[in-house]
Short mmCIF file of C-alpha atoms and ligand atoms in Angstrom, two decimals:
data_model
loop_
_atom_site.label_atom_id
_atom_site.label_comp_id
_atom_site.label_asym_id
_atom_site.label_seq_id
_atom_site.Cartn_x
_atom_site.Cartn_y
_atom_site.Cartn_z
CA MET R 1 -6.83 -18.74 19.16
CA GLU R 2 -9.83 -16.42 19.63
CA ARG R 3 -13.16 -16.60 17.96
CA LEU R 4 -15.29 -13.57 17.37
CA ALA R 5 -18.86 -13.93 16.29
CA ILE R 6 -21.06 -10.95 15.56
CA THR R 7 -24.59 -12.23 15.32
CA THR R 8 -25.72 -9.78 12.62
CA PHE R 9 -23.34 -11.36 10.12
CA SER R 10 -23.66 -14.92 8.95
CA ALA R 11 -19.91 -15.54 8.66
CA ILE R 12 -17.56 -16.11 11.56
CA MET R 13 -14.16 -14.50 11.35
CA LEU R 14 -11.30 -16.07 13.21
CA ILE R 15 -8.96 -13.70 14.97
CA ILE R 16 -5.57 -15.33 15.36
CA LYS R 17 -2.67 -13.76 17.20
CA GLN R 18 0.00 -16.47 17.22
CA PRO R 19 1.89 -17.25 13.99
CA ALA R 20 2.04 -20.96 14.87
CA ASP R 21 -1.76 -21.08 15.32
CA LEU R 22 -2.28 -19.41 11.98
CA SER R 23 0.12 -21.75 10.17
CA ALA R 24 -1.58 -24.78 11.72
CA TYR R 25 -5.04 -23.52 10.78
CA LEU R 26 -4.04 -22.69 7.21
CA GLN R 27 -2.33 -26.04 6.75
CA LYS R 28 -5.53 -27.81 7.74
CA GLU R 29 -7.63 -25.67 5.38
CA ARG R 30 -5.20 -26.23 2.51
CA ARG R 31 -5.60 -29.98 2.83
CA SER R 32 -9.14 -29.52 1.58
CA GLY R 33 -7.74 -27.72 -1.48
CA LYS R 34 -8.53 -24.15 -0.50
CA LYS R 35 -6.57 -21.37 -2.16
CA CYS R 36 -5.54 -18.50 0.13
CA GLY R 37 -5.62 -14.78 -0.69
CA PHE R 38 -3.76 -12.49 1.71
CA ILE R 39 -4.08 -8.75 2.37
CA PRO R 40 -1.42 -7.26 4.67
CA THR R 41 -2.48 -3.94 6.25
CA MET R 42 -1.61 -1.60 9.08
CA GLY R 43 -5.24 -1.24 10.12
CA ALA R 44 -7.33 1.95 10.35
CA LEU R 45 -9.22 0.28 7.54
CA HIS R 46 -11.21 2.10 4.88
CA GLN R 47 -13.02 1.17 1.67
CA GLY R 48 -9.70 0.99 -0.20
CA HIS R 49 -8.54 -1.85 2.04
CA LEU R 50 -11.95 -3.50 1.77
CA SER R 51 -11.79 -3.41 -2.03
CA LEU R 52 -8.71 -5.65 -1.71
CA VAL R 53 -10.60 -7.98 0.63
CA ASN R 54 -13.54 -8.11 -1.79
CA ARG R 55 -11.28 -8.92 -4.74
CA ALA R 56 -9.53 -11.62 -2.71
CA LYS R 57 -12.95 -13.07 -1.75
CA GLU R 58 -13.87 -13.34 -5.43
CA GLU R 59 -10.65 -15.13 -6.35
CA ASN R 60 -9.88 -17.41 -3.34
CA GLU R 61 -11.69 -19.81 -1.05
CA LEU R 62 -9.91 -18.47 2.00
CA VAL R 63 -9.12 -14.82 2.76
CA VAL R 64 -6.62 -13.74 5.40
CA CYS R 65 -6.11 -10.09 6.32
CA SER R 66 -3.39 -8.98 8.72
CA ILE R 67 -3.26 -5.85 10.85
CA PHE R 68 0.18 -4.98 12.09
CA VAL R 69 1.63 -1.48 12.40
CA ASN R 70 5.18 -2.34 11.46
CA PRO R 71 7.65 -0.24 13.49
CA THR R 72 10.62 -0.94 11.20
CA GLN R 73 9.09 0.83 8.20
CA PHE R 74 8.62 4.17 9.97
CA ASN R 75 11.62 6.40 9.45
CA ASP R 76 9.86 9.08 11.54
CA PRO R 77 9.04 7.91 15.12
CA LYS R 78 6.37 10.63 15.42
CA ASP R 79 4.58 9.21 12.35
CA PHE R 80 4.61 5.75 13.99
CA GLU R 81 3.26 7.15 17.24
CA LEU R 82 0.48 9.06 15.51
CA TYR R 83 -0.53 6.25 13.15
CA PRO R 84 -4.31 5.87 13.57
CA LYS R 85 -5.57 2.80 15.46
CA THR R 86 -9.22 1.79 15.11
CA LEU R 87 -9.15 -1.94 15.86
CA GLU R 88 -12.77 -2.36 16.95
CA ASN R 89 -14.08 -0.76 13.79
CA ASP R 90 -11.53 -2.70 11.68
CA ILE R 91 -12.86 -5.98 13.07
CA TYR R 92 -16.42 -4.86 12.37
CA LEU R 93 -15.56 -3.96 8.75
CA LEU R 94 -13.67 -7.20 8.11
CA GLU R 95 -16.51 -9.30 9.53
CA LYS R 96 -18.94 -7.43 7.33
CA ALA R 97 -16.73 -8.09 4.30
CA ALA R 98 -16.77 -11.81 5.23
CA CYS R 99 -13.03 -11.97 5.70
CA ASP R 100 -12.21 -15.48 6.97
CA VAL R 101 -9.22 -14.81 9.19
CA LEU R 102 -7.77 -11.71 10.81
CA PHE R 103 -4.13 -12.21 11.75
CA LEU R 104 -3.35 -9.81 14.58
CA PRO R 105 0.19 -10.38 15.80
CA ALA R 106 1.98 -8.34 18.45
CA THR R 107 5.42 -6.89 17.73
CA VAL R 108 7.15 -9.68 19.71
CA GLN R 109 5.58 -12.27 17.42
CA ILE R 110 6.92 -10.64 14.27
CA TYR R 111 10.23 -9.51 15.74
CA PRO R 112 10.97 -11.98 18.58
CA PRO R 113 13.29 -10.44 21.15
CA GLY R 114 16.73 -12.06 21.40
CA LYS R 115 16.85 -12.63 17.62
CA VAL R 116 18.78 -10.39 15.25
CA HIS R 117 16.55 -8.56 12.77
CA ASP R 118 19.03 -7.05 10.39
CA GLU R 119 18.28 -8.53 6.98
CA TRP R 120 19.16 -6.32 4.06
CA TYR R 121 17.48 -6.58 0.68
CA ASP R 122 19.11 -5.48 -2.55
CA LEU R 123 16.34 -3.35 -4.01
CA GLY R 124 18.60 -1.52 -6.46
CA GLU R 125 17.47 1.90 -7.68
CA LEU R 126 14.03 1.43 -6.11
CA GLU R 127 15.57 2.16 -2.76
CA SER R 128 17.07 5.54 -3.65
CA VAL R 129 14.31 7.27 -5.64
CA LEU R 130 11.01 8.88 -4.62
CA GLU R 131 9.81 7.32 -1.34
CA GLY R 132 13.20 5.64 -0.95
CA LYS R 133 14.93 9.00 -1.06
CA TYR R 134 12.54 10.80 1.29
CA ARG R 135 12.03 7.90 3.70
CA PRO R 136 15.44 6.25 4.14
CA GLY R 137 15.14 2.67 5.39
CA HIS R 138 11.39 2.58 4.79
CA PHE R 139 11.45 -0.12 2.12
CA GLN R 140 13.89 -2.31 4.05
CA GLY R 141 11.29 -2.24 6.85
CA VAL R 142 8.51 -3.08 4.39
CA CYS R 143 10.54 -6.05 3.12
CA GLN R 144 11.26 -7.27 6.65
CA VAL R 145 7.61 -7.41 7.60
CA VAL R 146 6.30 -8.70 4.27
CA GLN R 147 8.87 -11.52 4.24
CA ARG R 148 7.82 -12.58 7.75
CA LEU R 149 4.10 -12.38 6.96
CA ILE R 150 4.50 -14.28 3.69
CA HIS R 151 6.40 -17.06 5.42
CA ILE R 152 3.67 -17.39 8.02
CA VAL R 153 0.66 -17.20 5.67
CA GLU R 154 2.20 -18.72 2.51
CA PRO R 155 -0.62 -17.32 0.37
CA GLU R 156 -1.26 -18.33 -3.21
CA GLN R 157 -2.21 -14.71 -3.96
CA LEU R 158 -1.15 -11.43 -2.38
CA TYR R 159 -3.40 -8.35 -2.77
CA ILE R 160 -1.79 -4.90 -2.66
CA GLY R 161 -2.86 -1.42 -3.76
CA GLN R 162 -1.57 0.65 -6.68
CA LYS R 163 -1.94 3.64 -4.34
CA ASP R 164 1.50 2.60 -3.04
CA TYR R 165 3.00 2.18 -6.50
CA GLN R 166 6.64 1.98 -5.47
CA GLN R 167 5.79 -0.42 -2.64
CA CYS R 168 4.14 -2.73 -5.21
CA MET R 169 7.40 -2.81 -7.15
CA VAL R 170 9.42 -3.37 -3.98
CA ILE R 171 7.20 -6.28 -2.94
CA LYS R 172 7.51 -7.90 -6.38
CA LYS R 173 11.27 -7.49 -6.16
CA LEU R 174 11.29 -8.96 -2.63
CA LEU R 175 9.35 -12.04 -3.75
CA SER R 176 11.85 -12.65 -6.52
CA LEU R 177 14.79 -12.15 -4.12
CA ILE R 178 13.40 -14.69 -1.64
CA HIS R 179 12.20 -17.06 -4.41
CA VAL R 180 8.54 -17.03 -3.42
CA GLN R 181 5.99 -17.93 -6.12
CA THR R 182 3.00 -16.06 -4.65
CA ASN R 183 0.98 -14.30 -7.34
CA VAL R 184 0.83 -10.53 -6.77
CA VAL R 185 -2.49 -8.85 -7.58
CA ILE R 186 -2.27 -5.06 -7.81
CA CYS R 187 -5.64 -3.40 -7.18
CA SER R 188 -6.65 0.06 -8.37
CA THR R 189 -6.84 3.03 -6.01
CA LEU R 190 -10.14 3.84 -4.34
CA ARG R 191 -10.82 7.55 -4.00
CA GLU R 192 -13.10 9.89 -2.11
CA PRO R 193 -15.73 11.67 -4.24
CA ASN R 194 -13.36 14.67 -4.55
CA GLY R 195 -10.57 12.45 -5.92
CA LEU R 196 -8.48 12.23 -2.75
CA ALA R 197 -6.97 8.73 -2.56
CA MET R 198 -8.37 6.89 0.46
CA SER R 199 -5.71 6.48 3.11
CA SER R 200 -5.56 5.71 6.82
CA ARG R 201 -3.63 8.96 7.18
CA ASN R 202 -6.67 10.93 5.94
CA MET R 203 -8.16 10.34 9.41
CA ARG R 204 -5.65 12.87 10.71
CA LEU R 205 -6.96 15.59 8.35
CA SER R 206 -9.67 18.10 9.26
CA PRO R 207 -12.65 18.30 6.85
CA GLU R 208 -11.15 21.48 5.41
CA GLU R 209 -7.75 19.82 4.92
CA LYS R 210 -9.43 16.83 3.26
CA GLY R 211 -10.94 19.23 0.74
CA LYS R 212 -7.60 20.85 0.02
CA ALA R 213 -5.74 17.52 -0.14
CA ALA R 214 -7.75 16.76 -3.29
CA GLY R 215 -5.27 19.13 -4.96
CA ILE R 216 -3.00 16.08 -5.31
CA PHE R 217 -5.57 14.37 -7.52
CA GLU R 218 -6.10 17.61 -9.45
CA ALA R 219 -2.35 17.89 -10.09
CA LEU R 220 -2.15 14.25 -11.27
CA SER R 221 -5.21 14.71 -13.48
CA TYR R 222 -3.69 17.87 -14.94
CA ILE R 223 -0.57 15.92 -15.89
CA SER R 224 -2.63 13.07 -17.30
CA GLN R 225 -4.73 15.40 -19.46
CA ASN R 226 -1.96 17.67 -20.69
CA ILE R 227 1.12 15.52 -21.12
CA GLN R 228 2.82 15.64 -24.52
CA PRO R 229 5.99 14.01 -25.78
CA GLY R 230 9.09 16.09 -25.19
CA THR R 231 10.40 17.91 -22.16
CA LEU R 232 8.36 17.51 -18.97
CA GLU R 233 9.74 20.48 -17.08
CA HIS R 234 6.79 22.78 -17.75
CA ILE R 235 4.04 20.27 -16.94
CA LEU R 236 5.76 19.27 -13.69
CA ALA R 237 6.06 22.93 -12.70
CA GLN R 238 2.35 23.48 -13.48
CA ALA R 239 1.42 20.47 -11.33
CA GLY R 240 3.60 21.89 -8.55
CA ASN R 241 1.70 25.18 -8.83
CA ILE R 242 -1.61 23.38 -8.40
CA LEU R 243 -0.32 21.78 -5.18
CA SER R 244 0.87 25.15 -3.84
CA ARG R 245 -2.49 26.74 -4.64
CA TYR R 246 -4.13 24.20 -2.30
CA GLY R 247 -1.54 24.78 0.42
CA LEU R 248 0.12 21.39 -0.20
CA ARG R 249 3.90 21.24 0.34
CA ALA R 250 5.44 18.83 -2.14
CA ASP R 251 8.28 16.44 -1.35
CA TYR R 252 8.24 15.52 -5.01
CA VAL R 253 6.24 15.72 -8.23
CA GLU R 254 7.81 13.33 -10.70
CA ILE R 255 7.19 11.29 -13.80
CA ALA R 256 8.83 7.89 -14.10
CA THR R 257 8.75 4.84 -16.33
CA ALA R 258 5.90 2.61 -15.15
CA ALA R 259 7.91 -0.59 -15.52
CA ASP R 260 10.97 0.28 -13.42
CA LEU R 261 10.43 3.76 -11.91
CA ARG R 262 13.27 5.49 -13.69
CA LEU R 263 12.69 9.24 -13.34
CA ILE R 264 12.41 11.00 -16.70
CA ASP R 265 12.46 14.65 -17.73
CA ASN R 266 11.73 13.98 -21.37
CA TRP R 267 9.11 11.60 -22.73
CA ASN R 268 9.22 9.77 -26.06
CA GLY R 269 5.42 9.43 -26.17
CA GLN R 270 5.57 5.65 -26.27
CA THR R 271 6.96 4.32 -23.01
CA GLU R 272 4.33 3.69 -20.34
CA ILE R 273 4.80 6.22 -17.55
CA VAL R 274 3.44 7.09 -14.14
CA ALA R 275 3.12 10.44 -12.38
CA LEU R 276 3.86 10.33 -8.64
CA ILE R 277 3.35 12.90 -5.92
CA ALA R 278 4.20 13.07 -2.22
CA ALA R 279 2.98 16.17 -0.42
CA TYR R 280 2.18 17.40 3.04
CA MET R 281 -1.20 18.77 4.02
CA GLY R 282 -0.37 20.31 7.37
CA LYS R 283 1.60 17.66 9.23
CA VAL R 284 0.21 14.74 7.28
CA ARG R 285 2.26 13.30 4.43
CA LEU R 286 0.20 11.91 1.56
CA ILE R 287 1.21 9.99 -1.58
CA ASP R 288 -0.64 9.24 -4.79
CA ASN R 289 0.07 8.35 -8.39
CA MET R 290 -1.54 7.96 -11.79
CA ILE R 291 -0.52 5.78 -14.71
CA LEU R 292 -0.62 8.05 -17.72
CA PRO R 293 -2.54 7.23 -20.87
CA LEU R 294 -0.69 6.71 -24.10
CA ASN R 295 -3.63 8.03 -26.13
CA PHE R 296 -2.74 11.69 -25.69
CA ALA R 297 -3.87 14.22 -28.33
CA GLY R 298 -1.83 14.25 -31.51
CA TYR R 299 -0.86 10.60 -31.87
CA GLY R 300 -4.29 9.05 -32.33
CA ASN R 301 -3.37 5.72 -30.72
P1 AMP B 1 -1.77 0.13 4.57
O1 AMP B 1 -2.70 -0.29 5.66
O2 AMP B 1 -1.77 1.60 4.32
O3 AMP B 1 -0.41 -0.47 4.71
O4 AMP B 1 -2.37 -0.48 3.23
C1 AMP B 1 -2.61 -1.85 3.09
C2 AMP B 1 -2.85 -2.16 1.63
O5 AMP B 1 -3.99 -1.43 1.18
C3 AMP B 1 -1.67 -1.72 0.74
O6 AMP B 1 -1.46 -2.71 -0.25
C4 AMP B 1 -2.17 -0.44 0.14
O7 AMP B 1 -1.58 -0.13 -1.10
C5 AMP B 1 -3.66 -0.72 0.00
N1 AMP B 1 -4.40 0.54 -0.08
C6 AMP B 1 -4.24 1.62 0.72
N2 AMP B 1 -5.05 2.62 0.31
C7 AMP B 1 -5.73 2.16 -0.77
C8 AMP B 1 -6.72 2.72 -1.64
N3 AMP B 1 -7.15 3.96 -1.50
N4 AMP B 1 -7.21 1.95 -2.64
C9 AMP B 1 -6.75 0.68 -2.81
N5 AMP B 1 -5.83 0.09 -2.02
C10 AMP B 1 -5.32 0.82 -1.02
#
């Protein structure tokens, strides 16, 4: 177990690398009645991640954040290789946010060699639409790592971001499949001043590309402001045009039911829906979404 103290901050954050050390520490803390909030991340932290830490700090006596770039959720090896790593700054930011524990396992601790790691989770339709369709195997990898982390940390509350809307649904499904009672808290998306959703992947964009990537937010806002009951073909095409104008190459622009992510091409004006986009700016793939208001013009609700 390592201890890291930065004298400018009053709190001390533990950095723990071994799962057994973390379990032992958390067990001891729990005996004094502390409730644990957990934020799993892949590092390259930004204010979006920290908003989850801050929320967890407000709602729990003990906050654990993990940094682990999970190899099994990358369907593209190049994406895994290029995933940004900024550990020193991450530690600095977590200390500043008064995070209590940083769990920093190595791959061998999460996927011990000599053991078979071939679980399969029945995620139903969630696995074949949107991110599931474009990133085959991605959500199985997410489930593998989240199951392992949850079993190590056993948090009362898990904090995840709406930015990864489908992942939120997958994680909820996973917890029900493995019969874990952890409460899932979905936190809203933090954005740059131009609307671009904060993401570790933004670090790979040039300043000019960051400007253009805000086209994703513009397209989502366009949908949100102009959606009407009836066929959605035209509005989706218009949103696609906005992306093209900014030089964004879309994998998908879709509208789905918010509750179960069923893709729809016609809206009854009453069901809660979400618009979702995945698009490339250069070589960087970005995703974002917006839950659409039901108080559109014409219905007065
Ligand atoms: P990641 O490190 O990308 O795996 O993200 C770790 C957690 O932070 C996930 O639950 C994400 O949904 C969440 N997150 C990522 N970006 C944002 C953001 N801009 N605002 C709020 N939460 C976010």
